[in-house]
Amino acid sequence: MNRYVGVDHSTKTGVAILDPNGNVLKRIEIQADGALDAARINDVVVRTLRLIQPTDKVAIEGFSYGSTGSFVGQQYAIGWAIRIGLYVRNQKYVEVAPTQLKKFVTGVGKGSKEELILPIYKRWGFEHPSDNVRDAFVLAQVIRAIHEPVQLTKPQQEVIHNLINPPAKKPAKKKKGK
């Protein structure tokens, strides 16, 4: 049976695992106790990777480059360590930008964590007190929609299309005088 895993990495990492029909097999928030140092970051990463089986289809939330605060470096460390762990396993994953996640839920690429609660519940009947787990659930729905015949709205179809066929990157402009 295919399993679809969403991972929202942060100092409190959300993980959601769905079956092909979208039923929740697991939903959890992984957090290390105390200040995040290398050992605690490793603990979050190892516990996250243990939940992911070799045949799972995985979606990870992309980095939020506009974030600020003391936790950002830790969030990046956890995110990169999970990606490296999957790479070492030779396990592919899809990276979903925060704006794509929001568009998949609301139809537009913006909205606060609180503004996603009701649309997630209305669309999928899913509730959880942690925004990290809610985001992980949506990420699992995204990866499931890539692999299963799922009824999608037009904005959701656009998100899936752009994940499967990313827009070509424009070449960097040359600076004058060089």
PDB file of C-alpha atoms in Angstrom, residues 11-175:
ATOM      1  CA  THR A  11      11.603  23.317  15.978  1.00  0.00           C
ATOM      2  CA  LYS A  12       8.314  21.452  16.349  1.00  0.00           C
ATOM      3  CA  THR A  13       8.195  19.204  13.270  1.00  0.00           C
ATOM      4  CA  GLY A  14       4.794  18.107  12.026  1.00  0.00           C
ATOM      5  CA  VAL A  15       4.404  14.760  10.268  1.00  0.00           C
ATOM      6  CA  ALA A  16       1.234  13.381   8.697  1.00  0.00           C
ATOM      7  CA  ILE A  17       0.912  10.030   6.943  1.00  0.00           C
ATOM      8  CA  LEU A  18      -2.054   9.178   4.707  1.00  0.00           C
ATOM      9  CA  ASP A  19      -3.189   6.054   2.898  1.00  0.00           C
ATOM     10  CA  PRO A  20      -4.184   6.187  -0.817  1.00  0.00           C
ATOM     11  CA  ASN A  21      -7.764   7.148   0.130  1.00  0.00           C
ATOM     12  CA  GLY A  22      -6.606  10.085   2.254  1.00  0.00           C
ATOM     13  CA  ASN A  23      -7.256   8.396   5.596  1.00  0.00           C
ATOM     14  CA  VAL A  24      -4.897   9.546   8.330  1.00  0.00           C
ATOM     15  CA  LEU A  25      -2.560   6.762   9.435  1.00  0.00           C
ATOM     16  CA  LYS A  26      -0.460   8.973  11.707  1.00  0.00           C
ATOM     17  CA  ARG A  27      -0.276  12.600  12.756  1.00  0.00           C
ATOM     18  CA  ILE A  28       2.341  13.768  15.176  1.00  0.00           C
ATOM     19  CA  GLU A  29       4.339  16.772  16.263  1.00  0.00           C
ATOM     20  CA  ILE A  30       7.954  15.951  17.099  1.00  0.00           C
ATOM     21  CA  GLN A  31       9.745  18.240  19.500  1.00  0.00           C
ATOM     22  CA  ALA A  32      12.966  17.961  21.437  1.00  0.00           C
ATOM     23  CA  ASP A  33      12.923  18.989  25.066  1.00  0.00           C
ATOM     24  CA  GLY A  34      15.078  21.923  26.120  1.00  0.00           C
ATOM     25  CA  ALA A  35      17.194  24.308  24.071  1.00  0.00           C
ATOM     26  CA  LEU A  36      17.906  23.081  20.576  1.00  0.00           C
ATOM     27  CA  ASP A  37      21.529  22.084  20.267  1.00  0.00           C
ATOM     28  CA  ALA A  38      23.058  19.566  17.857  1.00  0.00           C
ATOM     29  CA  ALA A  39      21.917  16.561  19.906  1.00  0.00           C
ATOM     30  CA  ARG A  40      18.314  17.760  20.132  1.00  0.00           C
ATOM     31  CA  ILE A  41      18.177  18.730  16.451  1.00  0.00           C
ATOM     32  CA  ASN A  42      19.494  15.249  15.640  1.00  0.00           C
ATOM     33  CA  ASP A  43      16.782  13.753  17.868  1.00  0.00           C
ATOM     34  CA  VAL A  44      14.019  15.551  15.954  1.00  0.00           C
ATOM     35  CA  VAL A  45      15.524  14.513  12.608  1.00  0.00           C
ATOM     36  CA  VAL A  46      16.055  10.854  13.569  1.00  0.00           C
ATOM     37  CA  ARG A  47      12.545  10.548  15.021  1.00  0.00           C
ATOM     38  CA  THR A  48      11.105  12.110  11.859  1.00  0.00           C
ATOM     39  CA  LEU A  49      13.063   9.859   9.503  1.00  0.00           C
ATOM     40  CA  ARG A  50      12.068   6.739  11.474  1.00  0.00           C
ATOM     41  CA  LEU A  51       8.436   7.406  10.554  1.00  0.00           C
ATOM     42  CA  ILE A  52       9.204   7.436   6.823  1.00  0.00           C
ATOM     43  CA  GLN A  53       9.347   4.051   5.100  1.00  0.00           C
ATOM     44  CA  PRO A  54      11.502   3.479   1.989  1.00  0.00           C
ATOM     45  CA  THR A  55       8.465   3.207  -0.319  1.00  0.00           C
ATOM     46  CA  ASP A  56       6.674   6.292   1.036  1.00  0.00           C
ATOM     47  CA  LYS A  57       5.983   9.262  -1.204  1.00  0.00           C
ATOM     48  CA  VAL A  58       7.140  12.370   0.649  1.00  0.00           C
ATOM     49  CA  ALA A  59       6.390  16.092   0.451  1.00  0.00           C
ATOM     50  CA  ILE A  60       8.374  18.595   2.512  1.00  0.00           C
ATOM     51  CA  GLU A  61       7.504  22.239   2.997  1.00  0.00           C
ATOM     52  CA  GLY A  62      10.018  24.524   1.352  1.00  0.00           C
ATOM     53  CA  PHE A  63      11.955  27.024   3.407  1.00  0.00           C
ATOM     54  CA  SER A  64      10.280  30.287   4.326  1.00  0.00           C
ATOM     55  CA  TYR A  65      12.994  32.721   3.335  1.00  0.00           C
ATOM     56  CA  GLY A  66      11.189  35.706   4.846  1.00  0.00           C
ATOM     57  CA  SER A  67      11.142  34.251   8.353  1.00  0.00           C
ATOM     58  CA  THR A  68      12.925  36.000  11.177  1.00  0.00           C
ATOM     59  CA  GLY A  69      13.729  35.145  14.768  1.00  0.00           C
ATOM     60  CA  SER A  70      16.133  33.020  16.714  1.00  0.00           C
ATOM     61  CA  PHE A  71      14.490  29.742  15.649  1.00  0.00           C
ATOM     62  CA  VAL A  72      15.149  30.232  11.916  1.00  0.00           C
ATOM     63  CA  GLY A  73      18.655  28.762  11.961  1.00  0.00           C
ATOM     64  CA  GLN A  74      17.394  25.741  13.873  1.00  0.00           C
ATOM     65  CA  GLN A  75      14.482  25.358  11.467  1.00  0.00           C
ATOM     66  CA  TYR A  76      16.894  25.392   8.512  1.00  0.00           C
ATOM     67  CA  ALA A  77      19.199  22.898  10.253  1.00  0.00           C
ATOM     68  CA  ILE A  78      16.308  20.500  10.851  1.00  0.00           C
ATOM     69  CA  GLY A  79      14.995  20.948   7.305  1.00  0.00           C
ATOM     70  CA  TRP A  80      18.375  20.340   5.693  1.00  0.00           C
ATOM     71  CA  ALA A  81      19.133  17.376   7.943  1.00  0.00           C
ATOM     72  CA  ILE A  82      15.841  15.695   6.993  1.00  0.00           C
ATOM     73  CA  ARG A  83      16.572  16.324   3.301  1.00  0.00           C
ATOM     74  CA  ILE A  84      20.090  14.910   3.693  1.00  0.00           C
ATOM     75  CA  GLY A  85      18.696  11.876   5.517  1.00  0.00           C
ATOM     76  CA  LEU A  86      16.300  11.212   2.636  1.00  0.00           C
ATOM     77  CA  TYR A  87      19.098  11.791   0.110  1.00  0.00           C
ATOM     78  CA  VAL A  88      21.360   9.268   1.876  1.00  0.00           C
ATOM     79  CA  ARG A  89      18.504   6.752   1.653  1.00  0.00           C
ATOM     80  CA  ASN A  90      18.121   7.591  -2.039  1.00  0.00           C
ATOM     81  CA  GLN A  91      14.513   8.551  -1.287  1.00  0.00           C
ATOM     82  CA  LYS A  92      13.004  11.268  -3.428  1.00  0.00           C
ATOM     83  CA  TYR A  93      10.726  13.967  -2.107  1.00  0.00           C
ATOM     84  CA  VAL A  94       8.747  16.887  -3.473  1.00  0.00           C
ATOM     85  CA  GLU A  95       9.417  20.316  -2.036  1.00  0.00           C
ATOM     86  CA  VAL A  96       6.273  22.450  -1.738  1.00  0.00           C
ATOM     87  CA  ALA A  97       6.735  26.189  -1.309  1.00  0.00           C
ATOM     88  CA  PRO A  98       4.745  27.798   1.522  1.00  0.00           C
ATOM     89  CA  THR A  99       2.770  29.785  -1.081  1.00  0.00           C
ATOM     90  CA  GLN A 100       1.909  26.560  -2.941  1.00  0.00           C
ATOM     91  CA  LEU A 101       0.724  24.948   0.291  1.00  0.00           C
ATOM     92  CA  LYS A 102      -1.514  27.941   1.009  1.00  0.00           C
ATOM     93  CA  LYS A 103      -2.843  27.979  -2.551  1.00  0.00           C
ATOM     94  CA  PHE A 104      -3.654  24.267  -2.287  1.00  0.00           C
ATOM     95  CA  VAL A 105      -5.772  25.042   0.799  1.00  0.00           C
ATOM     96  CA  THR A 106      -7.283  28.476   0.136  1.00  0.00           C
ATOM     97  CA  GLY A 107      -7.051  28.918  -3.629  1.00  0.00           C
ATOM     98  CA  VAL A 108      -4.601  31.801  -3.235  1.00  0.00           C
ATOM     99  CA  GLY A 109      -0.947  31.733  -2.223  1.00  0.00           C
ATOM    100  CA  LYS A 110      -1.342  33.631   1.018  1.00  0.00           C
ATOM    101  CA  GLY A 111      -2.987  33.415   4.390  1.00  0.00           C
ATOM    102  CA  SER A 112      -2.006  33.129   8.015  1.00  0.00           C
ATOM    103  CA  LYS A 113      -1.800  29.815   9.835  1.00  0.00           C
ATOM    104  CA  GLU A 114      -5.125  30.667  11.481  1.00  0.00           C
ATOM    105  CA  GLU A 115      -6.760  31.414   8.110  1.00  0.00           C
ATOM    106  CA  LEU A 116      -5.962  27.853   6.964  1.00  0.00           C
ATOM    107  CA  ILE A 117      -7.777  26.120   9.834  1.00  0.00           C
ATOM    108  CA  LEU A 118     -11.327  26.403   8.496  1.00  0.00           C
ATOM    109  CA  PRO A 119     -10.543  25.612   4.820  1.00  0.00           C
ATOM    110  CA  ILE A 120      -8.587  22.502   5.896  1.00  0.00           C
ATOM    111  CA  TYR A 121     -11.532  21.367   7.987  1.00  0.00           C
ATOM    112  CA  LYS A 122     -14.103  22.156   5.271  1.00  0.00           C
ATOM    113  CA  ARG A 123     -12.133  20.404   2.522  1.00  0.00           C
ATOM    114  CA  TRP A 124     -10.881  17.330   4.384  1.00  0.00           C
ATOM    115  CA  GLY A 125     -12.559  17.321   7.818  1.00  0.00           C
ATOM    116  CA  PHE A 126      -9.122  17.447   9.428  1.00  0.00           C
ATOM    117  CA  GLU A 127      -8.452  19.185  12.723  1.00  0.00           C
ATOM    118  CA  HIS A 128      -5.358  19.409  14.886  1.00  0.00           C
ATOM    119  CA  PRO A 129      -4.219  21.992  17.450  1.00  0.00           C
ATOM    120  CA  SER A 130      -0.731  22.206  15.870  1.00  0.00           C
ATOM    121  CA  ASP A 131      -0.278  24.321  12.739  1.00  0.00           C
ATOM    122  CA  ASN A 132       2.791  22.174  11.982  1.00  0.00           C
ATOM    123  CA  VAL A 133       0.675  19.024  11.863  1.00  0.00           C
ATOM    124  CA  ARG A 134      -2.024  20.792   9.826  1.00  0.00           C
ATOM    125  CA  ASP A 135       0.621  21.893   7.303  1.00  0.00           C
ATOM    126  CA  ALA A 136       2.062  18.359   7.228  1.00  0.00           C
ATOM    127  CA  PHE A 137      -1.445  17.030   6.547  1.00  0.00           C
ATOM    128  CA  VAL A 138      -1.826  19.384   3.573  1.00  0.00           C
ATOM    129  CA  LEU A 139       1.631  18.385   2.299  1.00  0.00           C
ATOM    130  CA  ALA A 140       0.566  14.729   2.491  1.00  0.00           C
ATOM    131  CA  GLN A 141      -2.586  15.628   0.521  1.00  0.00           C
ATOM    132  CA  VAL A 142      -0.414  17.361  -2.103  1.00  0.00           C
ATOM    133  CA  ILE A 143       1.847  14.340  -2.617  1.00  0.00           C
ATOM    134  CA  ARG A 144      -1.199  12.059  -2.635  1.00  0.00           C
ATOM    135  CA  ALA A 145      -2.788  14.222  -5.351  1.00  0.00           C
ATOM    136  CA  ILE A 146       0.342  13.775  -7.479  1.00  0.00           C
ATOM    137  CA  HIS A 147       0.057   9.963  -7.309  1.00  0.00           C
ATOM    138  CA  GLU A 148      -3.652   9.182  -6.880  1.00  0.00           C
ATOM    139  CA  PRO A 149      -6.750  10.154  -8.882  1.00  0.00           C
ATOM    140  CA  VAL A 150      -7.998  12.906  -6.574  1.00  0.00           C
ATOM    141  CA  GLN A 151     -10.767  15.414  -7.276  1.00  0.00           C
ATOM    142  CA  LEU A 152      -9.028  18.820  -7.304  1.00  0.00           C
ATOM    143  CA  THR A 153     -10.062  22.439  -7.557  1.00  0.00           C
ATOM    144  CA  LYS A 154      -8.522  24.565 -10.313  1.00  0.00           C
ATOM    145  CA  PRO A 155      -5.977  26.194  -7.935  1.00  0.00           C
ATOM    146  CA  GLN A 156      -5.025  22.749  -6.621  1.00  0.00           C
ATOM    147  CA  GLN A 157      -4.567  21.513 -10.198  1.00  0.00           C
ATOM    148  CA  GLU A 158      -2.279  24.490 -10.842  1.00  0.00           C
ATOM    149  CA  VAL A 159      -0.176  23.673  -7.775  1.00  0.00           C
ATOM    150  CA  ILE A 160       0.183  20.032  -8.829  1.00  0.00           C
ATOM    151  CA  HIS A 161       1.004  21.041 -12.422  1.00  0.00           C
ATOM    152  CA  ASN A 162       3.734  23.436 -11.224  1.00  0.00           C
ATOM    153  CA  LEU A 163       5.207  20.805  -8.907  1.00  0.00           C
ATOM    154  CA  ILE A 164       5.338  18.232 -11.683  1.00  0.00           C
ATOM    155  CA  ASN A 165       6.416  20.735 -14.369  1.00  0.00           C
ATOM    156  CA  PRO A 166       8.305  23.516 -12.592  1.00  0.00           C
ATOM    157  CA  PRO A 167       8.576  26.748 -14.567  1.00  0.00           C
ATOM    158  CA  ALA A 168      11.925  27.193 -16.285  1.00  0.00           C
ATOM    159  CA  LYS A 169      14.293  29.451 -14.406  1.00  0.00           C
ATOM    160  CA  LYS A 170      15.303  32.608 -16.175  1.00  0.00           C
ATOM    161  CA  PRO A 171      19.030  32.958 -16.785  1.00  0.00           C
ATOM    162  CA  ALA A 172      20.775  35.527 -14.619  1.00  0.00           C
ATOM    163  CA  LYS A 173      21.226  38.927 -16.221  1.00  0.00           C
ATOM    164  CA  LYS A 174      24.769  39.956 -17.002  1.00  0.00           C
ATOM    165  CA  LYS A 175      25.947  43.110 -15.319  1.00  0.00           C
TER     166      LYS A 175
END
